[in-house]
Coordinates of C-alpha atoms in Angstrom, one line a residue:
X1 CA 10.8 -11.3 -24.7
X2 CA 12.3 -13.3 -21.6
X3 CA 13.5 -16.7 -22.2
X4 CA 11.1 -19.2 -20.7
X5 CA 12.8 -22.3 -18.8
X6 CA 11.1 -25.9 -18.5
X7 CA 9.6 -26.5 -15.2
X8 CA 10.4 -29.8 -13.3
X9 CA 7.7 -32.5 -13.2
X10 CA 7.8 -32.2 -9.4
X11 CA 7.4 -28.5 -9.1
X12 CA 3.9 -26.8 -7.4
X13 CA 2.2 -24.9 -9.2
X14 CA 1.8 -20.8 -8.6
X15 CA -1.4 -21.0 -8.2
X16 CA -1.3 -24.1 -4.9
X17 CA -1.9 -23.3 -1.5
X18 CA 1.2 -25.2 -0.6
X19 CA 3.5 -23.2 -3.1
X20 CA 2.4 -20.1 -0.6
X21 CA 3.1 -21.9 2.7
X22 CA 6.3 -23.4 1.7
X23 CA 7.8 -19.8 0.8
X24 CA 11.3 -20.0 2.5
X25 CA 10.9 -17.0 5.8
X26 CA 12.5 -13.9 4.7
X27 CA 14.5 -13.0 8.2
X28 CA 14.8 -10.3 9.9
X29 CA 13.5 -7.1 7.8
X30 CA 14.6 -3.9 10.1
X31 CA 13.6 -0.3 8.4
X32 CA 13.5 2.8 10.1
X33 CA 14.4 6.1 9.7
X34 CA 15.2 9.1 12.1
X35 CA 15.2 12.7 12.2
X36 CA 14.1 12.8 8.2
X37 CA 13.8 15.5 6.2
X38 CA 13.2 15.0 2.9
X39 CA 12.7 18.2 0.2
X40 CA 12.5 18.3 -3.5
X41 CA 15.1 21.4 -4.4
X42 CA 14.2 24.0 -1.9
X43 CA 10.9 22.5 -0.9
X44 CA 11.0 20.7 2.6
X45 CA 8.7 18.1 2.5
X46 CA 9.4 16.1 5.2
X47 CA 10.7 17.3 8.5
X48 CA 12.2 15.7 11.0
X49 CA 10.8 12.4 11.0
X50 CA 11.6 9.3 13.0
X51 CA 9.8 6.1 12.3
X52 CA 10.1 2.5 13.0
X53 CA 8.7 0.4 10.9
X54 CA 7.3 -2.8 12.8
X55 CA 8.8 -5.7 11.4
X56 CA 6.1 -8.3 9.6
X57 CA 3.3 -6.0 10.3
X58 CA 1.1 -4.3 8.2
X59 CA 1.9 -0.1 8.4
X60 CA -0.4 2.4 6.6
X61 CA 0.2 5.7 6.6
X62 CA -2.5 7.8 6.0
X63 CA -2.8 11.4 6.2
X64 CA -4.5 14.9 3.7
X65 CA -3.1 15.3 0.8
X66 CA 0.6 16.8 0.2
X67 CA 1.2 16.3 3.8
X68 CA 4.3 13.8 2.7
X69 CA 2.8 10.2 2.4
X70 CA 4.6 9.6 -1.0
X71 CA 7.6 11.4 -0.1
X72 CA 8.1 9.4 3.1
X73 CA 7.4 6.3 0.5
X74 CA 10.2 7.7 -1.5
X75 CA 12.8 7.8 1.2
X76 CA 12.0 4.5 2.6
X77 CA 12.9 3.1 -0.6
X78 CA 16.5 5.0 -1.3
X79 CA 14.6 7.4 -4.2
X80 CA 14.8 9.9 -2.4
X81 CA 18.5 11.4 -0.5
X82 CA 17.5 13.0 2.6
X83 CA 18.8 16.6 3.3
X84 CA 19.5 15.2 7.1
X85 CA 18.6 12.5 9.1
X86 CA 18.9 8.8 8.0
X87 CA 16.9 5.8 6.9
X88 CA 18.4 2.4 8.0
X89 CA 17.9 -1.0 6.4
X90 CA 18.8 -4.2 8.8
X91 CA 21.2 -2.2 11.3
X92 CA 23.0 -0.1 8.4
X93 CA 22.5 3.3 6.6
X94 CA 20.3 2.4 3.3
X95 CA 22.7 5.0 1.4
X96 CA 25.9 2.9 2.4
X97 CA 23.9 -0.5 0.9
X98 CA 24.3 -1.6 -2.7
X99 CA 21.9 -0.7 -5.0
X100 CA 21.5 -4.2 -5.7
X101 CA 21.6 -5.2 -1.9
X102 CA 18.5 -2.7 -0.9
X103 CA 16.0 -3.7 -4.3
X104 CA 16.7 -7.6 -3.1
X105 CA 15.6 -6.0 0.3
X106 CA 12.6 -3.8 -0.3
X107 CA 10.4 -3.7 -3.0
X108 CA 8.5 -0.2 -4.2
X109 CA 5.3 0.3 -6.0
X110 CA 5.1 3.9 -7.1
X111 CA 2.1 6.0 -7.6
X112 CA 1.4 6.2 -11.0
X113 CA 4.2 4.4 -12.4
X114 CA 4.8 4.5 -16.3
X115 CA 6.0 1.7 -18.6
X116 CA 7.5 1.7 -21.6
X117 CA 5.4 2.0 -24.8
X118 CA 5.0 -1.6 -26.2
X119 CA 6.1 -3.3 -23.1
X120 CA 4.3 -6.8 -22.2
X121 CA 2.5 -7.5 -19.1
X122 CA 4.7 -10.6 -19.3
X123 CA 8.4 -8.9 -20.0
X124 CA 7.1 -5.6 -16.9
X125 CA 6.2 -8.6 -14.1
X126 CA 9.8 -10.2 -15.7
X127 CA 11.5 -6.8 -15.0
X128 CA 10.8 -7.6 -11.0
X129 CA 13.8 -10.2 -11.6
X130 CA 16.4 -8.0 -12.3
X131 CA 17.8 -7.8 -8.8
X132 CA 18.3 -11.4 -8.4
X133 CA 19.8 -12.2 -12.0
X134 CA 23.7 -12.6 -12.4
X135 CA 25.9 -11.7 -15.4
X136 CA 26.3 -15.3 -15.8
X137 CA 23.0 -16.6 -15.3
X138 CA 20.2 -13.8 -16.6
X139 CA 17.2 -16.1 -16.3
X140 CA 16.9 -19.0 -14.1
X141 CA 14.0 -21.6 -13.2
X142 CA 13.1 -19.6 -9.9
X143 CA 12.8 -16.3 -12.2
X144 CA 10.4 -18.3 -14.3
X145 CA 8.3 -19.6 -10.9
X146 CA 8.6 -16.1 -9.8
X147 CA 6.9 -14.3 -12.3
X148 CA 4.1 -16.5 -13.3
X149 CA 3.1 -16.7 -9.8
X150 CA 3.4 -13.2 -9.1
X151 CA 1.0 -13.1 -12.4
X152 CA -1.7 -15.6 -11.7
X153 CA -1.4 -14.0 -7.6
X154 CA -2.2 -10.9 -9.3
X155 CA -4.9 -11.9 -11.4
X156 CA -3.2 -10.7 -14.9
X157 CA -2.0 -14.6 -15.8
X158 CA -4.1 -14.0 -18.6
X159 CA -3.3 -10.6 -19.9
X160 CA 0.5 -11.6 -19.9
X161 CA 1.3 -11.1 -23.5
X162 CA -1.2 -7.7 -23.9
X163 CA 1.0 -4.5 -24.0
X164 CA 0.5 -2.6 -20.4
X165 CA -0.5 0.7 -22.7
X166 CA -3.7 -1.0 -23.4
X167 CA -4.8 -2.0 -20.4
X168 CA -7.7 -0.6 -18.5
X169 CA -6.7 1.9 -15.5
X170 CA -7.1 -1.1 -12.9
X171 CA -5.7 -3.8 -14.8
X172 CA -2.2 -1.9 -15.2
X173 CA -2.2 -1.5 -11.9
X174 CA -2.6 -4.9 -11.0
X175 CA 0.1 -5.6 -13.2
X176 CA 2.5 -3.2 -11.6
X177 CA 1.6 -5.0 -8.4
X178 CA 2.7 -7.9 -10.0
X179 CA 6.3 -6.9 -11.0
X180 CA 6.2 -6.1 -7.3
X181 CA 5.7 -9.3 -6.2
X182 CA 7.8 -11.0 -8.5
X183 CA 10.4 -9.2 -6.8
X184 CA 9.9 -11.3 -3.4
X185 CA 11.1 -9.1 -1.4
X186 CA 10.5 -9.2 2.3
X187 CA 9.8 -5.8 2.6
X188 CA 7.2 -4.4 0.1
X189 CA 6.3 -0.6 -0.2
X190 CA 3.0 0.4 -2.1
X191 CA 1.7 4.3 -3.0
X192 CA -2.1 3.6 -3.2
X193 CA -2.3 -0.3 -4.3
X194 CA -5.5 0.3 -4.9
X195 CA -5.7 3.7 -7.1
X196 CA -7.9 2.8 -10.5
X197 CA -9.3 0.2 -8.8
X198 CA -13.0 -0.9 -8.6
X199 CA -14.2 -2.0 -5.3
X200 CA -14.1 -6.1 -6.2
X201 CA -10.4 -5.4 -6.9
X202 CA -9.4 -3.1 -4.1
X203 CA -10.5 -5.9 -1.8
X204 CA -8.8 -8.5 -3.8
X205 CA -5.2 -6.8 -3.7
X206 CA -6.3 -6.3 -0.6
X207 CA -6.4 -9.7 1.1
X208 CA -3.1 -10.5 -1.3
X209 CA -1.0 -8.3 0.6
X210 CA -2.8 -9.1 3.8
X211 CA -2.3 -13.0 3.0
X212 CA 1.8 -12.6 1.7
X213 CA 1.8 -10.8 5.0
X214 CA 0.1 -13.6 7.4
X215 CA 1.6 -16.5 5.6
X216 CA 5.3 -15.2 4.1
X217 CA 5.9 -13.0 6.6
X218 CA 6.6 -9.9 4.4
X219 CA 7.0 -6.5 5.8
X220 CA 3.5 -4.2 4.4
X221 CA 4.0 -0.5 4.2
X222 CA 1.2 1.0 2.0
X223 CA -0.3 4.8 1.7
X224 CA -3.9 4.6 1.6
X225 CA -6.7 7.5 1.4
X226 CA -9.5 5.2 2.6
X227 CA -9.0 5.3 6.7
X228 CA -12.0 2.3 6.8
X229 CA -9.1 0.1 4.2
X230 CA -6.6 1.3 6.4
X231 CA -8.7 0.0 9.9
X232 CA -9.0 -2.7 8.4
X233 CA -5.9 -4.4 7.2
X234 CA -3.4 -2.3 9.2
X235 CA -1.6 -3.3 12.5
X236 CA -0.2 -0.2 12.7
X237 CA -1.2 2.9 11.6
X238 CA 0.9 6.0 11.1
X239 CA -1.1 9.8 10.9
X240 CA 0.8 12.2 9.0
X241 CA 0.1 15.5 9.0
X242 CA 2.1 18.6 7.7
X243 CA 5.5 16.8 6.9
X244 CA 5.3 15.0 10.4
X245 CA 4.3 12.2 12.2
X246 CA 1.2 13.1 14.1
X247 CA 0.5 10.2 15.5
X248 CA 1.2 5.9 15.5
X249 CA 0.1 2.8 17.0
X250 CA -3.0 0.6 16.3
X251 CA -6.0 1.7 14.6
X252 CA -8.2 1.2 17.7
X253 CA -5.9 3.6 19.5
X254 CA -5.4 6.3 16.6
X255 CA -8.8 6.1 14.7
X256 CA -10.6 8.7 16.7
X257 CA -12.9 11.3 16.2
X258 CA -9.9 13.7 17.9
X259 CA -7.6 12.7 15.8
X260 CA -9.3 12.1 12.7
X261 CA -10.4 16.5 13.4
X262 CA -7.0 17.0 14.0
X263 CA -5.5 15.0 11.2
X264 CA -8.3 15.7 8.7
X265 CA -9.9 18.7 9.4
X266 CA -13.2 17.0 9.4
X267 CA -15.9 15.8 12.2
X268 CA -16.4 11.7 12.3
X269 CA -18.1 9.8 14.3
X270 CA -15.8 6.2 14.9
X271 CA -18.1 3.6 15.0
X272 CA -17.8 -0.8 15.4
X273 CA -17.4 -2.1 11.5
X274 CA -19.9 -4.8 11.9
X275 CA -18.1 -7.2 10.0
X276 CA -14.5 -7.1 11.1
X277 CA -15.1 -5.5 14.7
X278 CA -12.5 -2.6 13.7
X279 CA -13.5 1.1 13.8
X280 CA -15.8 2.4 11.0
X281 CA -14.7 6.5 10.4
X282 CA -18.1 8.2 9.2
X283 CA -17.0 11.6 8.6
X284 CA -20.2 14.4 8.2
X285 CA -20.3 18.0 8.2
X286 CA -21.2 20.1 10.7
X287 CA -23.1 22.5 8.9
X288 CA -25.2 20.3 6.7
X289 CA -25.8 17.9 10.0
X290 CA -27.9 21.2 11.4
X291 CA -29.1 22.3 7.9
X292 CA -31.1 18.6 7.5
X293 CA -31.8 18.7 11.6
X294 CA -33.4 21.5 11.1
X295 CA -35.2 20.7 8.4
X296 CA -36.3 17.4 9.9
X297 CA -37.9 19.7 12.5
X298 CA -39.7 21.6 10.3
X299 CA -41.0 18.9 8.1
X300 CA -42.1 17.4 11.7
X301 CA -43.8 20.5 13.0
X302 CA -45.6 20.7 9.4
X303 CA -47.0 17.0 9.9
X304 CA -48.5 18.3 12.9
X305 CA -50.1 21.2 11.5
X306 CA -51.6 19.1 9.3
X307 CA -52.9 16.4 11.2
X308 CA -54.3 19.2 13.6
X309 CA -56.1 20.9 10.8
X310 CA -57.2 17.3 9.4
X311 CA -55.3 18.6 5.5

């Protein structure tokens, strides 16, 4: 169990609007990578990739499954060594960096991450401190601010001292979104933040990243499935599509029914969402669009049978 500090009489609370706003800026937060490939033994996954990631922006990168979303994710974060290419961190090559360097740098939520058996909510968020504790000091005051705001942010403040094996499906992931924040880094990486979610939460972790993003300035990369999420809280979206980058820029310019066929395989019709203004994907097949038009028409010419015959 972590060592809990006293907090000073004049210190905010987590949970005030000001603590947010008076975040310190976290700089600049370069990361790109180009000419990636990326394989798992002799399995190329990712091939030559270049990508810039926009600095405080929100980037989702979307794309059919196995096409190299998490993989990408993966080599972003230094997980992953590429087989060429390079991915580079503020102006240098992220494999030169210190380990402890990049996790004060960028922060990574993986898709279905595991914890130990036993292990608090509490002692996983605390775990998010590790790259900012010294062998001289292993728990300090902003450790203790960290983590208990990265808590109540998450909506978990009061599950902290329930083991993370018995939580429900969305509230361990809510708590693994919460050792993410408590790491406070100004770049944060997330494989599907909203996988086990319901649809109250997936909008709630939502507008957190969304808000650490408009307020603290963080750097958002996220994978998500959903492409009316990802119109919605991207500024730039990134298409993947067989290892590669198909296409990037803003969802107004990518979120077509071209590309979505291209991307997807699927026919969607892009539509106005009429509550944010951003495009609304409503994907439909072709053949059971003609199957129900043409039994629309036939259910039509029946009605007029019958009102000819009066039945």
């Amino acid at each position: 169990m972590r060592r809990r500090t006293e907090t000073p009489a004049t210190t905010l609370s987590p949970r005030s609007e000001d603590w947010v706003a008076d975040r310190p800026s976290h700089g600049s937060s370069g990361l790109w990578a180009e000419h990636l490939e990326l394989a798992y033994d002799t399995e190329t996954v990712v091939r030559d990739l270049s990508l810039e990631v926009p600095e405080g922006r929100i980037t989702v990168i979307c794309g059919p499954n196995a096409c190299g979303k998490s993989t990408l994710l993966r080599g972003l974060a230094r997980l992953l060594r590429p087989r060429h290419g390079a991915v580079h961190l503020d102006g240098q090559s992220i494999a030169r960096l210190p380990t402890r360097v990049v996790a004060m740098r960028v922060g990574l939520l993986p898709q279905a991450p595991q914890a130990p058996e036993g292990l608090t909510v509490e002692d996983l968020v605390a775990r998010g401190r590790f790259p900012h504790q010294r062998w001289f000091q292993q728990w300090s005051y902003e450790d203790e601010r960290a983590v208990d705001a990265a808590l109540a942010l998450s909506g978990v403040d009061d599950l902290r001292d329930r083991p993370v094996d018995e939580l429900s499906g969305g509230q361990r992931q809510r708590a693994w979104i919460a050792m993410a924040l408590a790491q406070e880094t100004p770049i944060l990486l997330l494989d599907e933040p909203t996988t086990f979610l319901d649809l109250a939460h997936q909008v709630e972790v939502l507008d957190l990243l969304a808000e650490l993003n408009e307020r603290q300035g963080r750097t958002v990369v996220m994978v998500l499935h959903d492409l009316n999420e990802a119109s919605r809280y991207a500024h730039h979206l990134v298409a993947m599509r067989g290892g590669r980058v198909h296409t990037s820029g803003a969802p107004a310019e990518i979120l077509t029914p071209e590309t979505i066929g291209e991307v997807f395989g699927v026919s969607a019709r892009v539509i106005e969402d009429p509550v944010t203004g951003t495009p609304l994907c409503v994907p439909y097949s072709e053949a059971r669009s003609a199957g129900r038009r043409g039994r629309s028409d036939a259910d039509r010419g029946a009605g007029a049978v019958r009102l000819e015959t009066g039945n």
